[in-house]
């Protein structure tokens, strides 16, 4: 089994993981110094959010040079050292590859905007205005994800350029073969340095309809959404078929480097949703994120629905991913627990860990998730991300999920000796690595245990997912098992997502099954079960089922 199916992948937001020189910004030397934490956790791969030189309007997702390291994070030598030290510990390293756009400070764009005849003009999308003077307007109604029109006026050359995100992030023209080959060179540069693959940013945006038709308006309640981007259906500005050609070409390159992987971020509206980017399961991306679980409301029915959908959508022989948190969304410890007690929040975070690590597919952990980090409670003046500022306080935005990693209970949480770029979250003293490291009942210990189990259990890794009680309103009960002919243990997961105790009746839970893990550290493991079991409020059990 390839490593990226077997291992858990951990997302590091470089700004926030560990600062090594007191400037308040995380860096590569800091990450290297903390690799043993990841090894003890059982992580087999890390994905670094962008570390390339950047004006940092979008905190690195606005790349101004592709084959170098931003001095805030260190040097190429620091990178090589991180790579070497990670590999020495059996940890693979994925870079973030931002293919849809560059920074407006990238030499390609600087050259493109010099004149309409520039050799690089056609590397980006340009369009003439409709109307003149004060009546001048962009060619269509497309909106940027971060708000406002997706078209920015370039006064010098009197044309608009397209930017799907910030205006400092002009979109590249992927129909231009020169763009494709330039990006291939970038990919090869890092592959030749022995990185183990890429997380592809916003990959479903690289194709658009260049006849520039306007998008239709959204219907129903979406018509009134605060973000203008959500008030339209994205029929023309992303998810176009030619994206698949570009991905097939990229896959051919990657396939020349054994054991490397492409993971795509595709919050797509295509008929197949994100799963369309697996291609036929062998010719496009190895892995695609599915954000529906991350967006699902806490509850057995909503979780079941998205899990089932995803199980059905991923083409065979494709392989699913599972993700609950990342740098763009509220952390799940916070998101699942608005308005509930701290105790309940902890119970839910533990249950989420068990689900994430026992579902079928490669789990992605977001830094700090393993200790139950919550969104930081920030004030407006703390904010750094333009998108978070724009919609504050009506939307939680992204900065709260990006606060520094909590290593210990000192004031700056062991992250920096200086002033952190975002304040350390005022979480309780126990939400840090030092406090949880040797505590057998901590969330960190639970993650370590579950990751170890997943890596060493053939059925948890590779077994089918079977929903055992599809009608149950409050409990999610499923089995992970290999075909009966393979004599290994199977697993049954029974999760009570309600705040009341629940009896689960199921013949398969025979007395020979053993409760291997409860997410409730105080609950007895040897409780009676014979065709039924009593689950505590917001408790999940993992049963080991011996082969027949
Ligand atoms: C998705 C990334 O996850 C997000 O952080 C970024 O702002 C956009 N793509 C634009 O690159
Ligand atoms: Ca630093």
Coordinates of C-alpha atoms and ligand atoms in Angstrom, one line a residue:
X1 CA 0.0 0.0 0.0
X2 CA 1.4 3.4 -1.0
X3 CA 2.5 5.7 1.9
X4 CA -0.2 8.3 1.3
X5 CA -3.0 5.7 1.8
X6 CA -1.3 4.3 4.9
X7 CA -0.3 7.6 6.7
X8 CA -2.0 10.5 8.3
X9 CA -1.0 13.8 6.8
X10 CA -0.6 16.9 9.0
X11 CA -1.0 20.4 7.7
X12 CA 1.4 23.0 9.0
X13 CA 0.6 26.6 8.6
X14 CA 4.2 27.9 8.6
X15 CA 3.4 31.3 10.0
X16 CA 2.1 29.7 13.2
X17 CA 3.9 26.5 14.0
X18 CA 7.2 27.4 15.6
X19 CA 9.3 30.6 15.6
X20 CA 13.0 30.0 16.0
X21 CA 14.4 33.5 15.9
X22 CA 12.0 35.6 18.0
X23 CA 10.5 37.6 15.2
X24 CA 7.0 36.3 16.1
X25 CA 6.6 34.4 12.8
X26 CA 7.0 30.7 12.5
X27 CA 9.8 29.4 10.3
X28 CA 11.4 26.3 8.7
X29 CA 14.0 25.9 11.4
X30 CA 11.2 26.0 13.9
X31 CA 9.3 23.3 12.1
X32 CA 12.5 21.1 12.0
X33 CA 12.9 21.6 15.7
X34 CA 9.4 20.2 16.3
X35 CA 9.5 17.2 14.1
X36 CA 9.8 14.8 17.0
X37 CA 6.3 15.9 18.2
X38 CA 5.0 14.8 14.8
X39 CA 6.9 11.5 14.9
X40 CA 5.5 10.7 18.4
X41 CA 2.1 11.5 17.0
X42 CA 2.6 8.9 14.3
X43 CA 2.4 11.4 11.4
X44 CA 3.6 10.1 8.0
X45 CA 3.5 13.2 5.9
X46 CA 3.3 17.0 6.3
X47 CA 1.8 19.5 4.0
X48 CA 3.3 23.0 4.3
X49 CA 1.1 25.9 3.3
X50 CA 3.1 28.1 1.0
X51 CA 6.6 29.1 2.0
X52 CA 7.6 30.9 -1.3
X53 CA 8.6 34.6 -1.4
X54 CA 5.4 36.6 -1.2
X55 CA 4.1 40.0 -0.4
X56 CA 1.8 38.1 1.9
X57 CA -1.5 39.7 1.1
X58 CA -2.9 36.2 1.2
X59 CA -0.3 34.9 3.6
X60 CA 1.7 33.1 1.0
X61 CA -1.0 32.1 -1.5
X62 CA 0.2 35.1 -3.5
X63 CA 3.5 33.7 -4.8
X64 CA 6.0 36.2 -6.2
X65 CA 8.8 33.6 -6.9
X66 CA 8.3 29.9 -7.3
X67 CA 11.7 28.4 -6.8
X68 CA 12.8 30.0 -3.6
X69 CA 11.9 30.4 0.1
X70 CA 10.5 33.6 1.7
X71 CA 13.2 35.0 3.9
X72 CA 10.7 35.2 6.8
X73 CA 10.7 31.4 6.8
X74 CA 14.4 30.8 6.1
X75 CA 16.5 29.8 3.1
X76 CA 16.6 26.9 0.7
X77 CA 19.3 25.3 2.9
X78 CA 16.8 25.5 5.8
X79 CA 14.3 23.8 3.5
X80 CA 16.7 21.0 2.5
X81 CA 17.5 20.5 6.2
X82 CA 13.7 20.2 7.0
X83 CA 13.3 17.8 4.2
X84 CA 16.2 15.7 5.2
X85 CA 15.2 15.6 8.9
X86 CA 11.7 14.8 8.0
X87 CA 12.7 11.9 5.8
X88 CA 15.1 10.6 8.4
X89 CA 12.0 10.3 10.7
X90 CA 9.9 8.6 8.0
X91 CA 7.8 11.8 7.4
X92 CA 7.1 12.8 3.8
X93 CA 6.8 16.5 2.8
X94 CA 4.3 18.1 0.5
X95 CA 4.5 21.6 -0.9
X96 CA 1.6 23.8 -1.6
X97 CA 1.4 24.5 -5.3
X98 CA -0.7 27.5 -6.3
X99 CA -1.4 27.1 -10.0
X100 CA -4.4 29.3 -10.5
X101 CA -2.8 32.7 -9.8
X102 CA 0.4 34.4 -8.8
X103 CA 1.1 37.6 -6.9
X104 CA 0.8 40.8 -8.8
X105 CA 4.4 41.3 -7.8
X106 CA 5.5 38.1 -9.7
X107 CA 7.9 39.0 -12.5
X108 CA 5.5 37.3 -14.9
X109 CA 2.7 39.7 -14.1
X110 CA 5.0 42.7 -13.8
X111 CA 6.1 41.9 -17.4
X112 CA 2.5 41.1 -18.6
X113 CA 1.2 44.5 -17.4
X114 CA 3.8 46.6 -19.1
X115 CA 1.9 46.8 -22.4
X116 CA -0.7 45.0 -24.4
X117 CA 2.1 43.7 -26.6
X118 CA 4.2 42.2 -23.8
X119 CA 5.4 38.7 -24.4
X120 CA 3.8 37.7 -21.1
X121 CA 0.5 39.5 -21.7
X122 CA -1.3 36.3 -22.6
X123 CA -0.1 34.6 -19.4
X124 CA -3.0 36.2 -17.6
X125 CA -6.6 37.1 -18.5
X126 CA -7.3 40.6 -19.9
X127 CA -10.5 42.0 -21.1
X128 CA -11.7 45.3 -22.6
X129 CA -14.2 47.4 -20.6
X130 CA -17.8 47.5 -21.6
X131 CA -18.6 51.2 -22.0
X132 CA -16.3 54.2 -21.6
X133 CA -15.6 56.9 -19.0
X134 CA -17.8 56.8 -16.0
X135 CA -19.9 54.1 -17.6
X136 CA -16.9 51.8 -17.8
X137 CA -17.6 48.4 -16.4
X138 CA -16.1 44.9 -16.4
X139 CA -17.1 42.4 -19.1
X140 CA -19.3 40.3 -16.8
X141 CA -20.6 40.0 -13.2
X142 CA -18.0 37.6 -11.9
X143 CA -17.2 38.1 -8.2
X144 CA -13.9 37.4 -6.4
X145 CA -14.1 34.8 -3.7
X146 CA -12.9 37.4 -1.2
X147 CA -15.5 40.0 -2.2
X148 CA -16.1 42.6 -5.0
X149 CA -15.7 42.2 -8.7
X150 CA -13.3 39.6 -10.0
X151 CA -12.0 42.2 -12.5
X152 CA -9.4 44.9 -11.6
X153 CA -8.7 47.8 -13.8
X154 CA -5.2 48.3 -15.1
X155 CA -5.1 52.0 -15.9
X156 CA -1.8 51.9 -17.8
X157 CA -3.0 49.5 -20.5
X158 CA -6.7 50.2 -20.1
X159 CA -7.9 46.7 -19.7
X160 CA -9.2 44.7 -16.8
X161 CA -7.4 41.6 -15.5
X162 CA -9.1 38.7 -13.8
X163 CA -8.5 37.8 -10.2
X164 CA -10.6 35.0 -8.6
X165 CA -9.3 35.9 -5.1
X166 CA -7.6 39.2 -4.1
X167 CA -6.8 41.8 -6.7
X168 CA -3.2 41.1 -5.7
X169 CA -3.6 37.6 -7.1
X170 CA -4.1 37.8 -10.9
X171 CA -5.3 34.5 -12.4
X172 CA -3.0 32.7 -14.8
X173 CA -4.2 31.8 -18.2
X174 CA -4.1 28.0 -18.2
X175 CA -5.0 27.8 -21.9
X176 CA -1.6 29.2 -22.7
X177 CA 0.9 26.3 -23.1
X178 CA 3.7 28.5 -21.9
X179 CA 2.0 28.9 -18.6
X180 CA 1.5 25.1 -18.4
X181 CA 5.2 24.4 -19.1
X182 CA 6.4 27.1 -16.7
X183 CA 4.4 25.5 -14.0
X184 CA 5.7 22.1 -14.9
X185 CA 9.3 23.5 -14.5
X186 CA 8.3 24.7 -11.0
X187 CA 6.9 21.3 -10.1
X188 CA 10.1 19.6 -11.3
X189 CA 12.3 22.0 -9.4
X190 CA 10.8 20.8 -6.1
X191 CA 10.4 17.2 -7.1
X192 CA 14.1 17.1 -8.1
X193 CA 14.8 18.4 -4.6
X194 CA 13.0 15.3 -3.4
X195 CA 9.7 16.7 -2.1
X196 CA 7.0 14.0 -1.9
X197 CA 4.2 15.7 -3.7
X198 CA 2.0 18.7 -3.8
X199 CA -1.2 20.0 -2.4
X200 CA -2.8 21.9 -5.3
X201 CA -4.5 25.1 -4.3
X202 CA -7.9 26.0 -5.6
X203 CA -7.4 23.6 -8.5
X204 CA -10.9 23.7 -9.9
X205 CA -10.4 27.4 -10.7
X206 CA -7.8 27.0 -13.4
X207 CA -10.4 26.6 -16.2
X208 CA -12.9 29.3 -17.0
X209 CA -15.2 30.2 -19.9
X210 CA -13.2 32.8 -21.8
X211 CA -16.2 34.0 -23.7
X212 CA -16.8 35.7 -20.4
X213 CA -20.5 35.0 -19.9
X214 CA -22.0 36.3 -16.7
X215 CA -22.9 33.8 -14.0
X216 CA -26.5 33.2 -13.1
X217 CA -27.8 34.4 -9.7
X218 CA -28.2 31.9 -6.9
X219 CA -31.7 31.0 -5.9
X220 CA -33.6 30.8 -2.6
X221 CA -31.9 31.9 0.5
X222 CA -28.5 32.2 -1.2
X223 CA -29.7 35.3 -3.1
X224 CA -29.4 37.2 0.2
X225 CA -26.0 35.9 1.3
X226 CA -23.7 38.6 2.7
X227 CA -20.8 37.5 0.5
X228 CA -21.4 38.6 -3.1
X229 CA -19.5 35.5 -4.2
X230 CA -22.2 33.2 -2.7
X231 CA -25.0 35.1 -4.4
X232 CA -24.1 33.5 -7.8
X233 CA -23.9 30.1 -9.3
X234 CA -20.4 29.5 -10.4
X235 CA -21.2 28.1 -13.8
X236 CA -18.6 29.9 -15.9
X237 CA -15.8 31.1 -13.7
X238 CA -14.5 27.7 -12.5
X239 CA -15.0 24.0 -12.9
X240 CA -14.6 24.0 -16.7
X241 CA -13.7 20.7 -18.5
X242 CA -10.3 21.8 -19.7
X243 CA -9.0 21.6 -16.1
X244 CA -9.0 17.9 -16.5
X245 CA -6.5 18.0 -19.4
X246 CA -4.2 20.1 -17.4
X247 CA -4.4 17.7 -14.5
X248 CA -3.7 14.7 -16.7
X249 CA -0.6 16.5 -18.0
X250 CA 0.6 17.2 -14.4
X251 CA -0.1 13.6 -13.4
X252 CA 2.2 12.4 -16.2
X253 CA 5.0 14.4 -14.7
X254 CA 4.4 13.4 -11.2
X255 CA 4.3 9.7 -12.2
X256 CA 7.9 10.0 -13.3
X257 CA 8.8 10.5 -9.6
X258 CA 7.9 7.3 -7.7
X259 CA 5.8 7.5 -4.5
X260 CA 4.9 11.2 -5.0
X261 CA 1.3 12.4 -4.6
X262 CA -1.0 15.1 -5.8
X263 CA -3.7 16.3 -3.4
X264 CA -6.2 18.7 -4.8
X265 CA -8.3 21.4 -3.1
X266 CA -11.4 21.5 -5.2
X267 CA -14.5 22.9 -3.6
X268 CA -16.3 22.2 -6.9
X269 CA -19.8 22.5 -8.1
X270 CA -19.3 20.1 -10.9
X271 CA -21.8 17.2 -11.2
X272 CA -19.3 14.8 -9.6
X273 CA -18.3 17.5 -7.1
X274 CA -14.7 17.3 -5.9
X275 CA -14.6 13.6 -6.9
X276 CA -14.5 14.6 -10.6
X277 CA -10.8 15.5 -10.1
X278 CA -9.8 11.9 -9.5
X279 CA -10.4 11.5 -13.3
X280 CA -10.9 7.8 -13.8
X281 CA -9.2 7.1 -10.5
X282 CA -5.8 6.7 -12.1
X283 CA -5.1 9.6 -14.4
X284 CA -5.7 12.8 -12.5
X285 CA -5.3 13.5 -8.8
X286 CA -4.4 10.8 -6.3
X287 CA -6.3 12.5 -3.5
X288 CA -9.0 15.2 -3.5
X289 CA -10.2 17.1 -0.4
X290 CA -13.9 16.8 0.4
X291 CA -15.1 19.7 2.5
X292 CA -18.6 18.5 3.0
X293 CA -17.8 16.7 6.3
X294 CA -16.0 19.8 7.4
X295 CA -19.1 21.9 6.6
X296 CA -21.7 19.4 8.0
X297 CA -23.7 20.3 11.1
X298 CA -22.9 18.1 14.2
X299 CA -25.3 15.2 14.1
X300 CA -25.6 11.6 13.0
X301 CA -27.9 12.2 10.1
X302 CA -25.9 15.1 8.5
X303 CA -22.5 13.2 9.0
X304 CA -24.0 10.0 7.6
X305 CA -25.3 11.8 4.5
X306 CA -21.9 13.3 3.6
X307 CA -20.0 10.2 4.4
X308 CA -22.3 8.1 2.2
X309 CA -22.1 10.6 -0.6
X310 CA -18.4 10.7 -0.5
X311 CA -18.2 6.9 -0.4
X312 CA -20.3 6.8 -3.5
X313 CA -18.6 9.6 -5.3
X314 CA -14.9 8.6 -5.2
X315 CA -14.3 6.4 -8.3
X316 CA -12.8 3.1 -7.8
X317 CA -9.7 2.7 -7.7
X318 CA -9.6 6.2 -6.3
X319 CA -9.0 6.8 -2.6
X320 CA -10.9 9.2 -0.3
X321 CA -9.6 11.8 2.0
X322 CA -11.1 12.9 5.3
X323 CA -10.7 16.4 6.7
X324 CA -12.3 18.3 9.6
X325 CA -10.2 21.5 9.8
X326 CA -7.8 23.6 7.8
X327 CA -6.5 27.2 7.6
X328 CA -9.6 28.5 5.9
X329 CA -12.3 27.3 8.2
X330 CA -13.2 27.5 11.9
X331 CA -11.5 24.7 13.8
X332 CA -13.7 21.8 14.5
X333 CA -13.4 22.0 18.3
X334 CA -15.0 25.4 18.0
X335 CA -17.3 24.8 15.0
X336 CA -19.0 21.7 16.4
X337 CA -19.5 23.2 19.8
X338 CA -21.0 26.7 19.5
X339 CA -23.3 27.3 22.5
X340 CA -22.4 24.0 24.4
X341 CA -20.5 23.5 27.6
X342 CA -16.7 23.1 27.6
X343 CA -17.1 19.5 28.8
X344 CA -19.4 18.8 25.9
X345 CA -16.9 20.5 23.5
X346 CA -14.2 18.2 24.7
X347 CA -16.4 15.1 24.3
X348 CA -17.2 16.1 20.7
X349 CA -13.6 16.8 19.9
X350 CA -12.7 13.3 21.1
X351 CA -15.5 11.8 19.1
X352 CA -14.5 13.7 16.0
X353 CA -10.9 12.3 16.3
X354 CA -12.2 8.8 16.4
X355 CA -14.5 9.3 13.4
X356 CA -11.7 11.0 11.4
X357 CA -9.3 8.3 12.0
X358 CA -11.6 5.3 11.5
X359 CA -13.4 6.4 8.3
X360 CA -12.1 5.1 5.0
X361 CA -9.5 7.3 3.4
X362 CA -6.4 9.4 4.2
X363 CA -7.0 11.7 7.2
X364 CA -5.6 15.2 7.2
X365 CA -5.0 16.8 10.5
X366 CA -4.6 20.6 10.9
X367 CA -1.9 21.7 13.3
X368 CA -3.2 21.9 16.9
X369 CA -6.2 19.7 16.2
X370 CA -4.4 16.9 18.1
X371 CA -4.6 18.9 21.3
X372 CA -8.1 20.3 20.7
X373 CA -7.0 23.9 19.8
X374 CA -10.0 26.2 19.4
X375 CA -10.4 29.3 17.3
X376 CA -8.6 32.2 18.9
X377 CA -10.9 35.0 20.3
X378 CA -9.5 37.9 18.4
X379 CA -10.2 41.6 18.3
X380 CA -10.5 43.5 15.1
X381 CA -7.1 45.1 15.7
X382 CA -5.5 41.7 15.9
X383 CA -6.7 40.6 12.4
X384 CA -4.3 40.2 9.5
X385 CA -6.2 38.5 6.8
X386 CA -8.0 40.9 4.4
X387 CA -10.9 38.5 3.9
X388 CA -11.4 38.1 7.6
X389 CA -11.4 41.8 8.1
X390 CA -13.8 42.4 5.3
X391 CA -16.6 40.3 6.7
X392 CA -15.8 40.8 10.4
X393 CA -17.6 40.3 12.8
X394 CA -20.4 38.7 10.7
X395 CA -18.3 35.7 9.6
X396 CA -15.7 34.0 11.8
X397 CA -13.2 34.4 9.0
X398 CA -9.8 32.7 8.9
X399 CA -7.4 34.4 11.4
X400 CA -9.0 32.7 14.4
X401 CA -8.1 29.3 13.1
X402 CA -4.5 30.5 12.4
X403 CA -3.3 31.4 15.9
X404 CA 0.1 30.0 17.1
X405 CA 0.5 26.4 18.0
X406 CA 0.2 25.8 21.7
X407 CA 3.3 23.9 22.9
X408 CA 3.2 24.8 26.6
X409 CA 1.4 26.9 29.2
X410 CA 3.9 29.9 29.1
X411 CA 2.4 33.2 27.9
X412 CA 3.5 32.8 24.2
X413 CA 2.8 29.0 24.4
X414 CA 6.4 28.1 23.5
X415 CA 5.7 29.4 20.0
X416 CA 8.0 32.5 20.1
X417 CA 10.2 34.5 22.5
X418 CA 9.0 37.6 20.7
X419 CA 5.6 39.1 19.9
X420 CA 3.5 36.6 17.9
X421 CA 2.1 37.8 14.5
X422 CA -1.4 36.7 15.8
X423 CA -2.1 36.5 19.5
X424 CA -1.9 33.1 21.2
X425 CA -5.3 31.9 21.9
X426 CA -6.5 32.3 25.5
X427 CA -7.4 28.6 25.8
X428 CA -7.4 26.8 29.1
X429 CA -4.0 25.7 30.4
X430 CA -4.5 22.1 29.4
X431 CA -4.8 22.8 25.6
X432 CA -1.1 22.5 24.9
X433 CA 1.3 19.7 24.0
X434 CA 3.3 19.8 27.3
X435 CA 0.2 19.3 29.4
X436 CA -1.1 16.5 27.4
X437 CA 2.0 14.6 26.4
X438 CA 2.2 12.2 29.3
X439 CA -1.4 12.2 30.3
X440 CA -3.0 8.8 29.4
X441 CA -6.4 10.4 29.2
X442 CA -5.6 13.4 27.1
X443 CA -6.8 14.1 23.6
X444 CA -3.2 14.0 22.3
X445 CA -2.8 10.5 23.7
X446 CA -6.1 9.5 22.1
X447 CA -4.9 10.8 18.7
X448 CA -1.6 8.9 19.1
X449 CA -3.4 5.7 19.9
X450 CA -5.8 6.0 17.1
X451 CA -3.2 6.9 14.6
X452 CA -1.1 3.9 15.7
X453 CA -4.1 1.6 15.4
X454 CA -5.0 2.9 11.9
X455 CA -1.4 2.4 10.7
X456 CA -1.2 -1.1 12.0
X457 CA -4.7 -2.5 11.3
X458 CA -5.3 -3.8 7.8
X459 CA -9.1 -3.4 8.1
X460 CA -9.0 0.1 9.4
X461 CA -6.6 1.0 6.6
X462 CA -8.1 -0.8 3.7
X463 CA -11.4 -2.3 4.8
X464 CA -14.8 -1.4 3.3
X465 CA -17.0 1.1 5.0
X466 CA -20.4 -0.2 5.8
X467 CA -23.1 1.8 7.5
X468 CA -24.8 -0.7 9.9
X469 CA -27.7 1.4 11.2
X470 CA -28.6 3.8 8.3
X471 CA -31.9 4.8 10.0
X472 CA -30.6 5.7 13.4
X473 CA -31.4 9.3 14.1
X474 CA -28.6 10.0 16.7
X475 CA -26.0 7.3 16.4
X476 CA -23.6 6.6 13.6
X477 CA -22.7 2.9 13.6
X478 CA -20.4 1.5 10.9
X479 CA -18.0 -1.4 10.3
X480 CA -14.6 -1.4 8.7
X481 CA -13.8 -4.9 7.5
X482 CA -11.8 -6.7 4.8
X483 CA -13.6 -9.6 2.9
X484 CA -14.4 -12.5 5.2
X485 CA -11.8 -14.6 3.5
X486 CA -9.0 -12.5 4.9
X487 CA -8.6 -13.5 8.6
X488 CA -7.9 -10.2 10.3
X489 CA -9.8 -8.3 13.0
X490 CA -12.6 -6.1 11.8
X491 CA -13.8 -2.9 13.7
X492 CA -17.2 -1.6 14.6
X493 CA -17.6 2.1 15.4
X494 CA -20.6 3.1 17.4
X495 CA -20.9 6.9 18.0
X496 CA -23.6 8.6 19.9
X497 CA -23.8 12.2 18.7
X498 CA -26.6 13.1 21.0
X499 CA -26.3 14.6 24.5
X500 CA -28.4 11.7 26.0
X501 CA -27.4 8.1 26.6
X502 CA -28.5 5.8 23.8
X503 CA -29.0 2.1 23.5
X504 CA -27.7 0.7 20.2
X505 CA -29.2 -2.6 19.2
X506 CA -27.1 -4.6 16.7
X507 CA -26.7 -8.3 16.4
X508 CA -23.1 -7.9 15.2
X509 CA -22.0 -6.6 18.6
X510 CA -21.6 -10.1 20.1
X511 CA -19.8 -10.8 23.4
X512 CA -16.7 -11.8 21.4
X513 CA -16.3 -8.2 20.3
X514 CA -14.0 -6.2 22.6
X515 CA -14.4 -2.5 23.4
X516 CA -11.0 -1.4 22.3
X517 CA -11.4 2.4 22.7
X518 CA -14.0 4.6 24.3
X519 CA -13.7 8.4 23.7
X520 CA -14.9 8.8 27.3
X521 CA -11.8 8.4 29.4
X522 CA -13.8 7.6 32.5
X523 CA -16.2 5.1 30.9
X524 CA -15.5 1.4 31.6
X525 CA -14.3 -0.6 28.6
X526 CA -15.7 -3.9 30.0
X527 CA -19.4 -2.9 29.8
X528 CA -21.9 -5.6 28.9
X529 CA -22.7 -6.0 25.2
X530 CA -24.6 -8.7 23.6
X531 CA -26.6 -7.6 20.6
X532 CA -26.9 -4.1 22.2
X533 CA -24.8 -1.6 24.0
X534 CA -25.4 1.5 26.0
X535 CA -23.5 4.6 24.8
X536 CA -22.9 7.5 27.1
X537 CA -23.9 11.0 25.9
X538 CA -21.5 12.0 23.1
X539 CA -19.4 8.9 23.5
X540 CA -18.0 6.8 20.7
X541 CA -16.8 3.2 21.0
X542 CA -14.4 1.2 18.8
X543 CA -15.0 -2.5 19.0
X544 CA -12.5 -5.0 17.8
X545 CA -14.2 -7.9 16.1
X546 CA -12.1 -11.1 15.9
X547 CA -12.2 -13.0 12.6
X548 CA -14.7 -15.9 12.5
Ligands
LIG1 C1 -7.4 28.3 -1.1 C2 -6.4 28.4 0.1 O1 -6.6 27.4 1.0 C3 -6.7 29.8 0.7 O2 -6.0 30.0 1.9 C4 -6.3 30.8 -0.3 O3 -6.6 32.1 0.2 C5 -7.0 30.6 -1.7 N1 -7.0 29.2 -2.1 C6 -6.4 31.4 -2.7 O4 -5.1 30.9 -3.0
LIG2 CA1 10.8 33.4 12.8

